[in-house]
Structure formats: C-alpha cells, structure tokens
Coordinates of C-alpha atoms in Angstrom, one line a residue:
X50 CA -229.3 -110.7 -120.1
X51 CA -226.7 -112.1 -122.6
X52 CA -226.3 -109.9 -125.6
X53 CA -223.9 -112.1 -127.8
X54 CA -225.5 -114.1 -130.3
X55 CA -226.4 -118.2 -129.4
X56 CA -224.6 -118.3 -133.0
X57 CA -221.4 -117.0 -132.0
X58 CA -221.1 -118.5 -128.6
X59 CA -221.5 -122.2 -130.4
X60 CA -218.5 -121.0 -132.6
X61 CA -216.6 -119.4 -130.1
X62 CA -216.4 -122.4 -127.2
X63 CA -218.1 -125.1 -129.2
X64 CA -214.4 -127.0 -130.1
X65 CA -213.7 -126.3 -126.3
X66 CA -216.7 -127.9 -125.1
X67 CA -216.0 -130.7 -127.6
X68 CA -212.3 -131.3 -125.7
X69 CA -213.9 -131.5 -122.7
X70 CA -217.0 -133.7 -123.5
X71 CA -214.5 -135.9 -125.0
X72 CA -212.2 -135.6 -122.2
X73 CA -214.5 -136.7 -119.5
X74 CA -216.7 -139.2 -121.8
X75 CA -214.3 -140.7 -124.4
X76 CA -214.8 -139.9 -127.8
X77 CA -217.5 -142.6 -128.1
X78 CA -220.4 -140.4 -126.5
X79 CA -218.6 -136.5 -126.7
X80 CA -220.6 -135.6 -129.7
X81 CA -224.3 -136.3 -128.0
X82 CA -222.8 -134.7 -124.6
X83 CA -222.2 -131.6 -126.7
X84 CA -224.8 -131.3 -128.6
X85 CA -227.1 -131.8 -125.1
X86 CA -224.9 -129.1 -123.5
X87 CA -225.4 -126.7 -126.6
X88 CA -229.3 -127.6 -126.9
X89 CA -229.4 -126.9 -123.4
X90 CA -227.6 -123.8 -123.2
X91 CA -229.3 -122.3 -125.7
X92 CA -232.5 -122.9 -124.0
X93 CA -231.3 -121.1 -121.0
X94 CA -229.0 -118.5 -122.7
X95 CA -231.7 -115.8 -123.1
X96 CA -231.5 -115.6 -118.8
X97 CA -228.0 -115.8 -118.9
X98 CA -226.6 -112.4 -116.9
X99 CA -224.9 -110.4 -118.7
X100 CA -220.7 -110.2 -117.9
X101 CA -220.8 -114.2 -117.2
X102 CA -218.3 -116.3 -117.6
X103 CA -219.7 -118.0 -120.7
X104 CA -217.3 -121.0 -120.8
X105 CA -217.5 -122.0 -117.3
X106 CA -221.1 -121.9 -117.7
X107 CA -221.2 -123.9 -120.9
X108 CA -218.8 -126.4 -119.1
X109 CA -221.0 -126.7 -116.1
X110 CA -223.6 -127.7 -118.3
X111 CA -221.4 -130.4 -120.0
X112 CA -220.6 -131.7 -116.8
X113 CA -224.1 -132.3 -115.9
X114 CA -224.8 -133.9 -119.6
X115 CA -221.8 -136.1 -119.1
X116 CA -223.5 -137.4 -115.7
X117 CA -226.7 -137.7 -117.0
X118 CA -225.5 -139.8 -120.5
X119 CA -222.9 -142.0 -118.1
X120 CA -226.3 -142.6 -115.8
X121 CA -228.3 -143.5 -119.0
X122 CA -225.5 -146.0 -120.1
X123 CA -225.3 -147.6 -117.0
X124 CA -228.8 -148.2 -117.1
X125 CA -229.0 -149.6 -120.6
X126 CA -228.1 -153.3 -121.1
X127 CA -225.8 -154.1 -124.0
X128 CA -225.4 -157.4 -125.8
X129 CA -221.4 -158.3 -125.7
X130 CA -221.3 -159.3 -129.7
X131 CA -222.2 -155.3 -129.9
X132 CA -219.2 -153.7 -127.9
X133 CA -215.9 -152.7 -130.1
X134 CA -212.4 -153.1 -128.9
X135 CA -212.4 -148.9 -129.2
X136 CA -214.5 -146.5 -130.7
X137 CA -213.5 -145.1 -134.2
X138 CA -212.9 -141.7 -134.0
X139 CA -214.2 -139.2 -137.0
X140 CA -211.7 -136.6 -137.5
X141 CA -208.0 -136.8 -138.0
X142 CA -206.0 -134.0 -135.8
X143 CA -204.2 -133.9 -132.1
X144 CA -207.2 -134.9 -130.5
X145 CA -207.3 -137.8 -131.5
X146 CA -204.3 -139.1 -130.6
X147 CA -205.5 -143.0 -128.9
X148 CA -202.5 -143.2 -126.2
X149 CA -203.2 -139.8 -124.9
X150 CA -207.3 -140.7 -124.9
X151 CA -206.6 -143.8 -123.4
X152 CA -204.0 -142.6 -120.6
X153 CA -207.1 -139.9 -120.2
X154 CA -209.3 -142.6 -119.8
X155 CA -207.3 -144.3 -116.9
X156 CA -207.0 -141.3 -114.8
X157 CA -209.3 -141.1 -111.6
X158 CA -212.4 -139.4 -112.2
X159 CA -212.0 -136.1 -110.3
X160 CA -208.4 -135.6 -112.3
X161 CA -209.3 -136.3 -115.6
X162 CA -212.2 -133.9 -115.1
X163 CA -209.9 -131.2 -113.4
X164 CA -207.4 -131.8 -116.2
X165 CA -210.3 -131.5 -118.7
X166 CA -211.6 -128.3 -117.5
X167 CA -208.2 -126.4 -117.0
X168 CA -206.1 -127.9 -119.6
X169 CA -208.4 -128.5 -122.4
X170 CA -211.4 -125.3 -121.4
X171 CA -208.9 -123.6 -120.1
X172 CA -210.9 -122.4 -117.0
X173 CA -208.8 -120.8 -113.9
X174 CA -208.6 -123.0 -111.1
X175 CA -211.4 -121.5 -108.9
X176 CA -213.8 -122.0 -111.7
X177 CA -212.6 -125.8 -112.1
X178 CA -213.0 -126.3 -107.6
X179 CA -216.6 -125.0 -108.1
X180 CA -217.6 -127.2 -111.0
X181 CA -216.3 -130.1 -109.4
X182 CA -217.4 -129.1 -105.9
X183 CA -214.2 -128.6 -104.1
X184 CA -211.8 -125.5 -103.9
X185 CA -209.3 -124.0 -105.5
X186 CA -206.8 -125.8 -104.2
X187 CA -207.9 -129.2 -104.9
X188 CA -208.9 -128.7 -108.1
X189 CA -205.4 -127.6 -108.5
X190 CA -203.7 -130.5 -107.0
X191 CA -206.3 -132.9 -108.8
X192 CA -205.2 -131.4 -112.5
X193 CA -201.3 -131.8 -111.2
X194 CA -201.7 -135.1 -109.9
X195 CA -203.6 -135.9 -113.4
X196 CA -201.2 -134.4 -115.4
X197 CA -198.3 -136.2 -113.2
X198 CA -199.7 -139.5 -114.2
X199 CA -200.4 -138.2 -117.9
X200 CA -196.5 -137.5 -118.2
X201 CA -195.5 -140.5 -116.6
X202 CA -198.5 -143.0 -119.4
X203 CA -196.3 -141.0 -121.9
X204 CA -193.0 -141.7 -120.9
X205 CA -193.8 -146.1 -121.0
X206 CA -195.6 -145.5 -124.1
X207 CA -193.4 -146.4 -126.9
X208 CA -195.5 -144.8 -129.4
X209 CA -195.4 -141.7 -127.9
X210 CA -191.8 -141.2 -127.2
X211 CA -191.5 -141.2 -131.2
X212 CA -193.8 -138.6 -131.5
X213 CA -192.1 -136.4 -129.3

C-alpha cells in the first residue's frame, strides 16, 4: 500500500503529467486528460504497492485517458463554423512555445508518445517500451527518431532559429 499522501503525489508529478497529456493530445484537451488521469489515480492509489514507480504509473494512466478522450472525439460530430485555426493556450512559459507543439503534433504517433514519456516524464527507456507495448529498444529508437525530426522542424523554422 502507498503511504505518500494523494496531495503530494498531485504536486509532485502533476506538471509532468500535464507535459505529457499535452504532449500526446495538444494543448487543446491536456487539461481534461489530466485531470481524468489524477481522478483516476486517486481512485486506485489506496492499492497502489508500496516502492512503485509512481510516475510511470501515473503516465500509464494518462496514456489510457488520452485514448479514451481521442476515441470520444472521434466519435463526436463537430460543426465546421466551431473549429479554431489553433487552440489558445492559458499560461505563458516554455511550454507553450506553438512551433515546438506543432512540430510535436506532426510526429508519428509512437514517437511523439516515446518522446513525451522520456523527454518530458522523464521515464527510462524500459518503462517508456512497456507503456507503449514494445521494448526497450524501440522505445529508444522511437524517442531518437522523434527527436531527429524535432531537431530537423527546428532548424526550417525561422522563428525558432531566433530563439536559439
């Protein structure tokens, strides 16, 4: 049984899981994936053995939200006069930089999901093959391949040379 309180695990990993809802998502839907992955989680922590790895736990859980809200909005028709260009984002910091969400956005399934749960959560390479159902090694050559393409969005982005 997990002895850590709910409290603290929200504050400890909450921004991470945020990265990686928004990572996988877009910024658009992140905030109801995290709050589903949090409301779930908290339901289920009380079980939770104790020594777990608490962040690849709370990122398996987002995974599954964001496949159950990307299922939902598949399912839902929306009228064209409602759909923005983009999606305004909220808060004003790195993360929100719209070239790098956008070259995020472009990147194959499987490597922006390997790049979101190494890069942004963090999580060793192992943990990242078994959330994604692969091995080790491809989720390490899905997060280089992603990255690869991440570094090459930057360097045709005009915008983002600046930056640098």
């Amino acid at each position: 049984m997990a002895t850590q309180p709910f409290e603290e695990i929200v504050v400890e990993h909450g921004p991470t899981v945020l990265r990686v809802c928004r990572a996988v998502l877009g910024p658009a839907d992140a905030e109801d994936a995290w709050s589903e992955t949090f409301l779930a989680a908290m339901q289920a922590y009380p079980r939770l053995e104790s020594g777990s790895n608490i962040e690849a736990w709370l990122v398996t859980i987002a995974k599954r939200k964001a496949i159950d809200n990307h299922r939902r909005r598949v399912r839902l028709p929306v009228p064209l006069e409602t759909i923005d260009d983009r999606p305004c984002a909220r808060t004003s910091n790195v993360d929100d930089s719209h070239e790098l969400w956008t070259a995020l956005e472009r990147l194959p399934r499987k490597q922006r999901e390997a790049v979101a749960y190494h890069y942004l959560a963090g999580l060793p390479y192992a943990d990242v093959g078994a959330i994604l159902g692969n091995s080790e090694s491809a989720a390490r050559r899905a997060a280089a391949d992603g990255i690869k393409k991440l570094r090459e969005a930057y360097r045709r982005t005009p915008n983002l040379k600046e930056a640098r």
